[in-house]
Coordinates of C-alpha atoms and ligand atoms in Angstrom, one line a residue:
X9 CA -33.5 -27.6 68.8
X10 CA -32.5 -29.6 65.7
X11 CA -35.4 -28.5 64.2
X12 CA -34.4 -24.7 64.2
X13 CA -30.8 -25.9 63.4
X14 CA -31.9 -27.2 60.4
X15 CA -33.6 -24.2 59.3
X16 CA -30.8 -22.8 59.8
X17 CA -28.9 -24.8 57.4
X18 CA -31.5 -24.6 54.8
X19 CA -31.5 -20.9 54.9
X20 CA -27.7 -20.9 54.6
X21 CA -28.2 -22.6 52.0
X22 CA -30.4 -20.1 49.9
X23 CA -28.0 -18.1 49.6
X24 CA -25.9 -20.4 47.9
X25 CA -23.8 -22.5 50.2
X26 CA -24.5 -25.3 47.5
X27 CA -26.4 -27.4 50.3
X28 CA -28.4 -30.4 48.2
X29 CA -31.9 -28.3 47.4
X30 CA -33.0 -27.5 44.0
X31 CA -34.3 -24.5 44.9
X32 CA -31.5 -22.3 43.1
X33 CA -30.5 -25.0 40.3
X34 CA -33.7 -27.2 39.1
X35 CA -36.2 -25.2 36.5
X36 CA -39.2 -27.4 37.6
X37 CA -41.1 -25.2 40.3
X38 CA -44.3 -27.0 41.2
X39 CA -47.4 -24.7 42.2
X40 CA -48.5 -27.4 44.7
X41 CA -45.2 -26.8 46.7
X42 CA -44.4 -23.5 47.6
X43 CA -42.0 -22.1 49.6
X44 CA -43.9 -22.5 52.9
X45 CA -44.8 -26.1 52.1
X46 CA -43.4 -28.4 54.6
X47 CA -41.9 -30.8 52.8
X48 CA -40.6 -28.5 50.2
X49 CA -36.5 -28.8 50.7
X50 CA -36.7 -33.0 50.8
X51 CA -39.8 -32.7 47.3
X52 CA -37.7 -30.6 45.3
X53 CA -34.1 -32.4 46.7
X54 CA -35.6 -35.6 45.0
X55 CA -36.7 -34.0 42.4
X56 CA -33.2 -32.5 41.2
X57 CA -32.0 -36.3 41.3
X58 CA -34.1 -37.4 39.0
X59 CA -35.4 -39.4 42.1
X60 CA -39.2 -38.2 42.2
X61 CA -41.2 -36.6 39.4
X62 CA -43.8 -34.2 38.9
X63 CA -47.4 -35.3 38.4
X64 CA -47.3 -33.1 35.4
X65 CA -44.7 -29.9 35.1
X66 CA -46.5 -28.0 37.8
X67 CA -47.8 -30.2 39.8
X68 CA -46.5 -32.9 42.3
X69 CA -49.4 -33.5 44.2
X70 CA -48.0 -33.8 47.6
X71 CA -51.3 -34.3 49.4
X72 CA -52.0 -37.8 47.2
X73 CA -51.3 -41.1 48.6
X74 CA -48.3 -42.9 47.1
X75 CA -49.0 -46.2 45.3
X76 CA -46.7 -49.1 46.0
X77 CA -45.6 -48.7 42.3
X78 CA -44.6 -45.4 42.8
X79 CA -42.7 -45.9 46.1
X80 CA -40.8 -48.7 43.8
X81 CA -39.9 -46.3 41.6
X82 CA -38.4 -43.3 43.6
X83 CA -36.7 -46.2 45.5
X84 CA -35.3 -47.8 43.0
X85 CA -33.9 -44.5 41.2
X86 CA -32.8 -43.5 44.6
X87 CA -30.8 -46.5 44.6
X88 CA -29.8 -45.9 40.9
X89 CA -31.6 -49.1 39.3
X90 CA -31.6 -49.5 35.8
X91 CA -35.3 -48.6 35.7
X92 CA -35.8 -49.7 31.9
X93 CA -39.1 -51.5 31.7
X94 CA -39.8 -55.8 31.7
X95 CA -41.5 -58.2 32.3
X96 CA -42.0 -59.2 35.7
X97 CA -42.8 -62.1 38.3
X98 CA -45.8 -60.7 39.4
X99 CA -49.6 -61.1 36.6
X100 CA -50.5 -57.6 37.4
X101 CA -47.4 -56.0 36.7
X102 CA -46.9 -55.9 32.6
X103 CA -43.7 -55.1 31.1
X104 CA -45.5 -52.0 29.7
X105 CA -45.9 -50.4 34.0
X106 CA -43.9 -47.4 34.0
X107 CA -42.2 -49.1 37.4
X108 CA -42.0 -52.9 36.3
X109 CA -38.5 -52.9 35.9
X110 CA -37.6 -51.2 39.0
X111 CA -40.6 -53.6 40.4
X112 CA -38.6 -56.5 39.3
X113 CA -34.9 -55.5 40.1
X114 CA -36.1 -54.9 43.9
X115 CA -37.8 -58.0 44.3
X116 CA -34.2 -59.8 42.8
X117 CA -32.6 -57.6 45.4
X118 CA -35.3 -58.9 47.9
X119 CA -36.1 -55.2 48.9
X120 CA -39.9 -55.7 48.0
X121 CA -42.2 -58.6 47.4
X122 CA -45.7 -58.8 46.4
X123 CA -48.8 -61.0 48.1
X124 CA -49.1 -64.6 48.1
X125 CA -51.1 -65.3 45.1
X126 CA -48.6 -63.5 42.8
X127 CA -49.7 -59.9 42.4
X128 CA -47.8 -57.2 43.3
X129 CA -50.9 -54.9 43.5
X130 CA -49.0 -51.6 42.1
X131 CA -52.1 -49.3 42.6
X132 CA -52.6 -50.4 46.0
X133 CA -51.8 -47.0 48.5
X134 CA -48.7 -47.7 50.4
X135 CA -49.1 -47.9 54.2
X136 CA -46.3 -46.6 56.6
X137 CA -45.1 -49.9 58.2
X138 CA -44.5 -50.8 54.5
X139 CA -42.7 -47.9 53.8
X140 CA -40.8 -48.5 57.0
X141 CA -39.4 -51.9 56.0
X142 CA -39.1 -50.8 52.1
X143 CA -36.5 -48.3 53.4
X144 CA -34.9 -50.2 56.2
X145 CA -34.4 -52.7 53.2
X146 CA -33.1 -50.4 50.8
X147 CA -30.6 -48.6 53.1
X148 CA -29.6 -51.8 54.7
X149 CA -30.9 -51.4 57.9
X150 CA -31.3 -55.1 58.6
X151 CA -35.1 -54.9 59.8
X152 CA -37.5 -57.3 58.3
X153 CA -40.2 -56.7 60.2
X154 CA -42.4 -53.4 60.9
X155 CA -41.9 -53.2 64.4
X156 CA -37.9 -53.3 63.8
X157 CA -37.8 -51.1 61.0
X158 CA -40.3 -48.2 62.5
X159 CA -37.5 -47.8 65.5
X160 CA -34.6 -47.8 63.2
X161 CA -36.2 -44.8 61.2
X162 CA -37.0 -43.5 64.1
X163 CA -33.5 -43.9 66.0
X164 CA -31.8 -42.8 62.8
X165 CA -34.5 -39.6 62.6
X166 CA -35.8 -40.4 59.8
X167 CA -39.4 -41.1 60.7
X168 CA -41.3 -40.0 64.0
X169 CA -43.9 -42.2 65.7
X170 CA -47.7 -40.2 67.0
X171 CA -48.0 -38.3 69.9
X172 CA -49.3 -41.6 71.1
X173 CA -46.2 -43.1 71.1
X174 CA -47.5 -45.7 68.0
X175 CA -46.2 -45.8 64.5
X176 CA -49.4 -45.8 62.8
X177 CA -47.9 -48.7 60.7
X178 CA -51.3 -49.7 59.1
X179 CA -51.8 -45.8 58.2
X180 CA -51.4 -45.0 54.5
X181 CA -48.9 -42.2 53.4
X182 CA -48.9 -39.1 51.0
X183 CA -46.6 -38.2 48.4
X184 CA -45.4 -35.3 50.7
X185 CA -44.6 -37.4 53.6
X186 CA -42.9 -40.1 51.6
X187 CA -40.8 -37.6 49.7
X188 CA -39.3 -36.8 53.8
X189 CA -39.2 -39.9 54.6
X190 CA -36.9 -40.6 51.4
X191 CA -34.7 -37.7 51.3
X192 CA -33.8 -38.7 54.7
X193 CA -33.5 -42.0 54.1
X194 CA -31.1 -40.9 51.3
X195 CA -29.2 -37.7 52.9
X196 CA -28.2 -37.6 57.0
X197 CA -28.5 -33.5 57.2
X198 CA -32.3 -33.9 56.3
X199 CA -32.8 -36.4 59.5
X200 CA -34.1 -35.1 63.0
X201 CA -31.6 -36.7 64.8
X202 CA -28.1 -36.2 65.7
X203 CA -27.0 -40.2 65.5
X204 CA -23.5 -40.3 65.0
X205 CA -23.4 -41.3 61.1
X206 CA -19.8 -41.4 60.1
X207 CA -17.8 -43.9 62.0
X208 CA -14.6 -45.1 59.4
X209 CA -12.1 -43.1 57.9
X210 CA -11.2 -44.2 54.0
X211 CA -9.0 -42.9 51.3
X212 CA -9.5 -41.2 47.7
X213 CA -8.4 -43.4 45.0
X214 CA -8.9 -41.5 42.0
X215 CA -7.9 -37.5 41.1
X216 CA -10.5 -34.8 40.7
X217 CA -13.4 -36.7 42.4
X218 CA -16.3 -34.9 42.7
X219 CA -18.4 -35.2 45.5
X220 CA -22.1 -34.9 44.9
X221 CA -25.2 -33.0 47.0
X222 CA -26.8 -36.7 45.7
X223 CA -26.1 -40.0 44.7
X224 CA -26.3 -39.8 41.3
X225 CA -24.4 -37.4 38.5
X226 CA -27.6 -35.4 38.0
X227 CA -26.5 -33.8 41.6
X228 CA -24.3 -31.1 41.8
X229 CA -20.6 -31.0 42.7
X230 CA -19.3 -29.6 46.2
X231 CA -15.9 -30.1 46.1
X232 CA -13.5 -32.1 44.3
X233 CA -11.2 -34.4 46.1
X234 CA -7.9 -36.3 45.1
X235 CA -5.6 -39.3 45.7
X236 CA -5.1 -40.3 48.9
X237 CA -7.2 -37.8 50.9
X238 CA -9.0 -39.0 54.1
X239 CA -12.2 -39.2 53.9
X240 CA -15.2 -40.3 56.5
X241 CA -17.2 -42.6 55.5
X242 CA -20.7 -42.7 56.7
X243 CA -23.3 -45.4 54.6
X244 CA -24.1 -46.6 51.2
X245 CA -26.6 -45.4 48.9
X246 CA -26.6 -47.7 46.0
X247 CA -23.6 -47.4 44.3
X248 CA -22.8 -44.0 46.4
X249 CA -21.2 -43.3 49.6
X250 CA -22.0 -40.8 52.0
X251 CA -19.0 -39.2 53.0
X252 CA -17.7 -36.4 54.7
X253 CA -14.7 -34.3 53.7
X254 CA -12.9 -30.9 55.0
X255 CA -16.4 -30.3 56.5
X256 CA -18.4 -30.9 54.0
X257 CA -21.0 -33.8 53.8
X258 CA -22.1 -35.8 50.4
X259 CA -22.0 -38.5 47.7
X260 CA -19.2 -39.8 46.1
X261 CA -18.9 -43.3 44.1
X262 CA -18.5 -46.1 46.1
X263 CA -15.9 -47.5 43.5
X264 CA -13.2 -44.5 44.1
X265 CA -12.7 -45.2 47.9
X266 CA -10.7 -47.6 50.2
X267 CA -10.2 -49.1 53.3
X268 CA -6.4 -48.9 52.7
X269 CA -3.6 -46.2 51.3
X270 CA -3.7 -46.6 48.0
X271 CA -0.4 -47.7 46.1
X272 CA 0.6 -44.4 43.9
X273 CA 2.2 -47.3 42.0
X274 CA -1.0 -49.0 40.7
X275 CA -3.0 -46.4 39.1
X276 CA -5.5 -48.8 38.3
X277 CA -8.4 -48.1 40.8
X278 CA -9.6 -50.9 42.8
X279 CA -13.2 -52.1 42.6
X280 CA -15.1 -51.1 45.4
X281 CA -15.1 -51.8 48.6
X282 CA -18.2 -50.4 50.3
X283 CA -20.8 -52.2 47.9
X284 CA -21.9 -55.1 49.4
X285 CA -21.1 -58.1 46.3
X286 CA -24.0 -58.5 44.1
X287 CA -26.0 -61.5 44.5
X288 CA -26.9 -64.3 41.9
X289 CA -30.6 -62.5 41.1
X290 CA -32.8 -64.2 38.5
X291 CA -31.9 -61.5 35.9
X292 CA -28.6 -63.2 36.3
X293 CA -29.3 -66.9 35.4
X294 CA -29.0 -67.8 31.7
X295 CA -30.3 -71.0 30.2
X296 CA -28.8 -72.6 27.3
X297 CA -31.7 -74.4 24.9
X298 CA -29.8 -76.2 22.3
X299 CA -32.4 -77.2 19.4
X300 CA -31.0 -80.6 17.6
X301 CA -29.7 -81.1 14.5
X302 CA -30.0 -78.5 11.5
X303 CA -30.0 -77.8 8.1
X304 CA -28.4 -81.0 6.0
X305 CA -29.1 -82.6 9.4
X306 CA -32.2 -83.3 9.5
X307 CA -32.3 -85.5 12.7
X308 CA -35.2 -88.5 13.4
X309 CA -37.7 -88.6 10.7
X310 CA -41.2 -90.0 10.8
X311 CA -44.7 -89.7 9.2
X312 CA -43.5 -86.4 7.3
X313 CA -41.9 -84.8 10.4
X314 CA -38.1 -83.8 10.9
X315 CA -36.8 -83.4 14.6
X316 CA -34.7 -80.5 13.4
X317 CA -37.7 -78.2 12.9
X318 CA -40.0 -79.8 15.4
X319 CA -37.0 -79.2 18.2
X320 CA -36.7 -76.0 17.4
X321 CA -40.4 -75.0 17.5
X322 CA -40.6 -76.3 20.7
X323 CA -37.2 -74.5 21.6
X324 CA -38.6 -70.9 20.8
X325 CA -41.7 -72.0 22.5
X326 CA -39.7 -72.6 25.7
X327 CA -38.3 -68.9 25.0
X328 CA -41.2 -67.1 25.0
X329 CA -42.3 -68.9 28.9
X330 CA -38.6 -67.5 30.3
X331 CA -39.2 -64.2 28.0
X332 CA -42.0 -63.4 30.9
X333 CA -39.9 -63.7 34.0
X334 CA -36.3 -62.3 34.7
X335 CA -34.1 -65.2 34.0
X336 CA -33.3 -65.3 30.4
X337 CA -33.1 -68.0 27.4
X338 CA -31.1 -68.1 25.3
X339 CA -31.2 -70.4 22.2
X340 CA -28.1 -71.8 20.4
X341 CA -29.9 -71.5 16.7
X342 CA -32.8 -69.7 15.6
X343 CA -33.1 -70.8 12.0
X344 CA -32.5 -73.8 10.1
X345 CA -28.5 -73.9 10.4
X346 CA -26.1 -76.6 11.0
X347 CA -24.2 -76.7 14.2
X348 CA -20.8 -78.7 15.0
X349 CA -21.8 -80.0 18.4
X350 CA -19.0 -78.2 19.7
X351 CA -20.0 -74.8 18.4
X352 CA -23.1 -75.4 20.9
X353 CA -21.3 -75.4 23.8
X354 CA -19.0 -72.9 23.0
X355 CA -22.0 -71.0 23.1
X356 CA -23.4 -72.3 26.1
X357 CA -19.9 -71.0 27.9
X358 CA -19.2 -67.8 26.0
X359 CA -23.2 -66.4 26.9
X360 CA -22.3 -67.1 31.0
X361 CA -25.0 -69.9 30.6
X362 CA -26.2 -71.6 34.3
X363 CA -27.6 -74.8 32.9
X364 CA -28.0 -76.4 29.3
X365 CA -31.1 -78.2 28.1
X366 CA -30.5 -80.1 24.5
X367 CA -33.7 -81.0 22.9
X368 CA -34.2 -83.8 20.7
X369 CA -36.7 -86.1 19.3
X370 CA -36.1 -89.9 18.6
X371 CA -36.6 -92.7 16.0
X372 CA -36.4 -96.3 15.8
X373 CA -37.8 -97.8 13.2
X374 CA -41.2 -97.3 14.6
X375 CA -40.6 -99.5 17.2
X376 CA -40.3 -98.0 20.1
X377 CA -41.9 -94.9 22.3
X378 CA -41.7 -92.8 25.2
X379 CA -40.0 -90.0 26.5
X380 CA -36.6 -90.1 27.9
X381 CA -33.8 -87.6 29.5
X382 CA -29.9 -87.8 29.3
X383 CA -26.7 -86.4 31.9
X384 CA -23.3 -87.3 31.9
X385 CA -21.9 -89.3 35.1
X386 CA -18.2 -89.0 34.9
X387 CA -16.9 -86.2 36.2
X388 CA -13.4 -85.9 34.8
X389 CA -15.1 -83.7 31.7
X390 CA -18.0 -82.3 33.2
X391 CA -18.2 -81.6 36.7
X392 CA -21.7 -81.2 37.3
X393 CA -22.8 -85.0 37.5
X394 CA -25.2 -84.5 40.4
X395 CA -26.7 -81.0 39.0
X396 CA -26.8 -82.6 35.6
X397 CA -28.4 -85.8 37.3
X398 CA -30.9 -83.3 39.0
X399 CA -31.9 -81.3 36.1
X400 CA -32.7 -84.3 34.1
X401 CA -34.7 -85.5 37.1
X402 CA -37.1 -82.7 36.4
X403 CA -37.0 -82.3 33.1
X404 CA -38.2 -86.5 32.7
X405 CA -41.0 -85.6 35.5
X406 CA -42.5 -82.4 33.5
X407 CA -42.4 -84.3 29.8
X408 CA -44.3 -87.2 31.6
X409 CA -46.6 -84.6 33.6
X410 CA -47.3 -82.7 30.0
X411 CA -47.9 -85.7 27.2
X412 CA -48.1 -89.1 29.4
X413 CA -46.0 -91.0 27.2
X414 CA -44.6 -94.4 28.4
X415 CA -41.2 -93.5 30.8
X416 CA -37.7 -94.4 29.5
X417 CA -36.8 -92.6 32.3
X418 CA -33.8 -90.2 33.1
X419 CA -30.3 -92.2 32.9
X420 CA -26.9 -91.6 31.9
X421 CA -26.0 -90.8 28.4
X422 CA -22.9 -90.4 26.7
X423 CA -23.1 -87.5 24.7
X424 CA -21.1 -85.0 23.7
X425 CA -23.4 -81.3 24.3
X426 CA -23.2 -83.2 28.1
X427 CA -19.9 -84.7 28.4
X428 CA -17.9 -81.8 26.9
X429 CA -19.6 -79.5 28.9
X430 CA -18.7 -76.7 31.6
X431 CA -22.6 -76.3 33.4
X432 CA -25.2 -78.8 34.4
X433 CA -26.7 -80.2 31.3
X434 CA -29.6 -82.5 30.2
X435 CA -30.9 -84.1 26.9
X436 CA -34.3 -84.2 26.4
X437 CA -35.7 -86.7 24.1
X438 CA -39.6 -85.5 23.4
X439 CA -41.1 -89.1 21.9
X440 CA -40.3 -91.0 18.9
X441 CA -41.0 -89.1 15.9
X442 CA -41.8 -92.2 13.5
X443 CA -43.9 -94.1 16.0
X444 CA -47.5 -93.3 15.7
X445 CA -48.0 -92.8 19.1
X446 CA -45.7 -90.5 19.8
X447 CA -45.9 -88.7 16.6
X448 CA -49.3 -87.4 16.9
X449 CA -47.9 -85.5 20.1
X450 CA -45.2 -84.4 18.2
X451 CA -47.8 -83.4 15.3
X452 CA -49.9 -80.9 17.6
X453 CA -48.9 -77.2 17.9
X454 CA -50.9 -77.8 21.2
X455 CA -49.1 -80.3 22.6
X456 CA -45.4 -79.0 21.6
X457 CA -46.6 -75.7 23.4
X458 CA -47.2 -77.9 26.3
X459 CA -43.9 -79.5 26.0
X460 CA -42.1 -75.7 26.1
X461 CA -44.0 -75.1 29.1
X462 CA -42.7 -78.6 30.4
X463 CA -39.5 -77.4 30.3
X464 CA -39.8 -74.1 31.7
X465 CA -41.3 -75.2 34.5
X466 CA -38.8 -78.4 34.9
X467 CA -35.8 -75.6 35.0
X468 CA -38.1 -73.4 37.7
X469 CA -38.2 -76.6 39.6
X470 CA -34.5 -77.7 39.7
X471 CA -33.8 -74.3 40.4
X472 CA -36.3 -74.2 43.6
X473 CA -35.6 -77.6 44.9
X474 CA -31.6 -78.2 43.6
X475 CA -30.5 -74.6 44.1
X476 CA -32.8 -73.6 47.0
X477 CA -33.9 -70.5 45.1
X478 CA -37.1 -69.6 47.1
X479 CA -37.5 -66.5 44.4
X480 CA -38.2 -68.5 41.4
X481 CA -41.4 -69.7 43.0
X482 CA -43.6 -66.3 41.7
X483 CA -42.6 -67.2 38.2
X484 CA -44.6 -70.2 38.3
X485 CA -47.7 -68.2 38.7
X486 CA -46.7 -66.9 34.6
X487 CA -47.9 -70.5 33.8
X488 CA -50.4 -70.7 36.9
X489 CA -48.3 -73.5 37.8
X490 CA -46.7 -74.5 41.0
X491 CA -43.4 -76.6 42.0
X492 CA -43.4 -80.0 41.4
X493 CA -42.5 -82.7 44.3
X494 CA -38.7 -82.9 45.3
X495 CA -37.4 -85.4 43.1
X496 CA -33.4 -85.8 43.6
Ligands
ZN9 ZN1 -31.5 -85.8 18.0

């Protein structure tokens, strides 16, 4: 019965009804996927959206299996991802994959993950119980496991089970299949089922909204609606809602609809309501490295080294280890200039920095060594004694791991990149520059790499064991490292 009804639709819409298919509007025609092919209204509906692509211009080859990169892909653009490449958390997914950065924003979004040992294995075919669970996730189904999510696709018509009555969940899946599975996922009229899908009513808050075949510009207006029109509201695709209105079922941006009549006063439009809040992802966090000293300030001095350019070595250093994961680093000089310490943590609060790591290098007279770490205690300026405390913590730990110098420990310091600051902060003090010791660590381009990585992986861990980010642990593998113990 639904079957032949959706024929029926699909025919009607041939003729120009201006149902979501690309039949009358896209140029690409694929010689693969004819008219009769079975898939051919849900292959050439993601196609139009920019959602799924061609294997070349004529080709789609819906008969090959889909690769877990490409399933990240067509997810991710279905879910309009900014799908510009980087570097990932996973070693065999380079910032040059054509998927990486849709790779890494649905791992942030903890849609996908990859295997325990850090690989994402992008070549490796999908299987259908992974495609069950990639699209409960993405649709926000709630189902984290394959037995869960195979019945929600299947309640919701979206998948069928065998003949057997199984899901066939270890079964790979073709391009064809996946492109159903999708388009369903994405648009109600393509599902087999009749579950009821729109279930609150919601108002227009902006004139002349179009509302979409898709959820993404690239699809085709219906209708326009205005200010203050009723609307059902049915789920959220991305940033889109699927909505119906005077009859007619689509995609409209989640940010021009509300809950409640809007106020013909205000003409500013709320933001949205449907979109669940964005979480905190790793893309989000920025770390403030503050190199020492600069220019006419030279900093500690000893056997022919200055701790202005030896911090900042070691600063870009540290960089280039957070330049290969998500979170980013960001450094408060480059070059050889001359900071007022307040300048530096202007920065630190004007680039939304999380947590700020000063780096410095030591000197007394050649008579003493080790490697020591600074916070502030006193709240009444910064607030974040026991972060600060924390992050120091692992900072001392990792310096002592990497060069084995003697342990002045992490302790309180009064300084003012700490005190007068607005985000956890730490002061690193590498070694003593002018003890002889010490210097010869300092002197070794091997050993000042070590000391970047140090850090790195001393913010990885105060992030994993302060902040109880479980998804910072696969960025330890870009270092083949692993957390250190809980230390606070
Ligand atoms: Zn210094």
């Amino acid at each position: 019965m639904k079957k032949l009804w959706l024929y029926a639709v699909f025919a009607a819409l041939f003729i120009g009804l201006g149902f979501p298919t690309s039949q009358t509007s896209a140029n690409t025609l694929f010689s693969d996927v004819g008219s009769s092919h079975r898939a051919q209204e849900e292959i050439y509906y993601l196609v139009e959206g920019g959602i799924a692509n061609g294997i070349s211009s004529t080709s789609f080859s819906p008969n090959q299996q889909v690769t877990r990169g490409q399933a990240a892909a067509m997810l991710g653009r279905a879910l309009g991802l900014n799908g510009e490449k980087k570097a990932t958390s996973f070693s065999d997914v380079s910032s040059n994959y054509f998927a990486s950065g849709y790779i890494q924003q649905m791992v942030n979004k903890g849609i996908i993950s990859g295997y325990p040992n850090g690989q994402f294995k992008p070549n490796q075919t999908l299987t259908r119980g992974e495609m069950a669970i990639l699209i409960s996730r993405s649709f926000g189904y709630g189902a984290n496991t394959v037995s869960i999510a195979s019945s929600r696709l299947m309640e919701k018509g979206i998948a069928q089970g065998y003949v057997d009555g199984s899901f066939g969940a270890t079964d790979t899946i073709i391009r064809a299949d996946f492109s159903v599975f999708l388009a369903r996922g994405i648009h109600a009229q393509f599902r087999t089922s009749d579950e009821q899908t729109f279930n609150r009513l919601m108002y227009v808050n902006v004139d002349s909204l179009n509302v979409r075949t898709g959820p993404n510009t690239q699809y085709p207006s219906l209708v326009k609606v205005n200010t203050g029109q009723v609307i059902e509201y049915g789920y959220t695709v991305g940033d889109w809602s699927f909505i119906r209105v005077n009859g007619k079922e689509g995609f409209v941006h989640s940010a021009y609809i509300q809950i409640d009549v809007p106020d013909p006063n205000n003409p500013t439009p709320p933001p949205p309501v449907v979109t669940p809040p964005p979480t905190n992802t790793l893309s989000d966090i920025v770390v403030i490295i503050d190199p020492g000293h600069g220019a006419h300030d030279p900093g500690a001095q000893g056997y022919g080294y200055q701790e202005k350019n030896v911090v900042l070595n070691i600063s870009k250093s540290i960089k280039t280890y957070f330049d290969k994961t998500p979170i980013q680093a960001k450094l408060t000089r480059t070059t050889d200039v001359f900071l007022e310490l307040g300048a530096r943590t202007k920065f630190a609060s004007q680039n939304n920095g999380d947590i700020f790591i000063s780096m410095h290098a030591n000197a007394l007279n050649g008579s003493a060594n080790g490697t020591e770490t600074f916070y502030y205690q006193t709240a009444a300026t910064n607030p974040h004694v026991n972060e600060s405390k924390a992050l120091a913590k692992y900072i001392q730990n990792r310096m002592l791991e990497a060069w084995d110098l003697t342990d002045r420990r992490a302790k309180a310091g009064n300084y003012y990149v700490l005190r007068e600051n607005t985000m956890p902060a730490a002061l690193a003090e590498i070694g003593f520059i002018d003890n002889k010791t010490d210097n010869a660590y300092i002197a070794s381009s091997t050993r000042r790499d070590q000391m970047a990585k140090a850090i790195f992986m001393a913010t990885l861990d105060y992030y994993y064991h302060y902040e109880g980010r479980k998804d910072v642990l696969p960025l330890y593998n870009t270092v083949n490292g692993k957390p250190s113990p809980k230390l606070h």
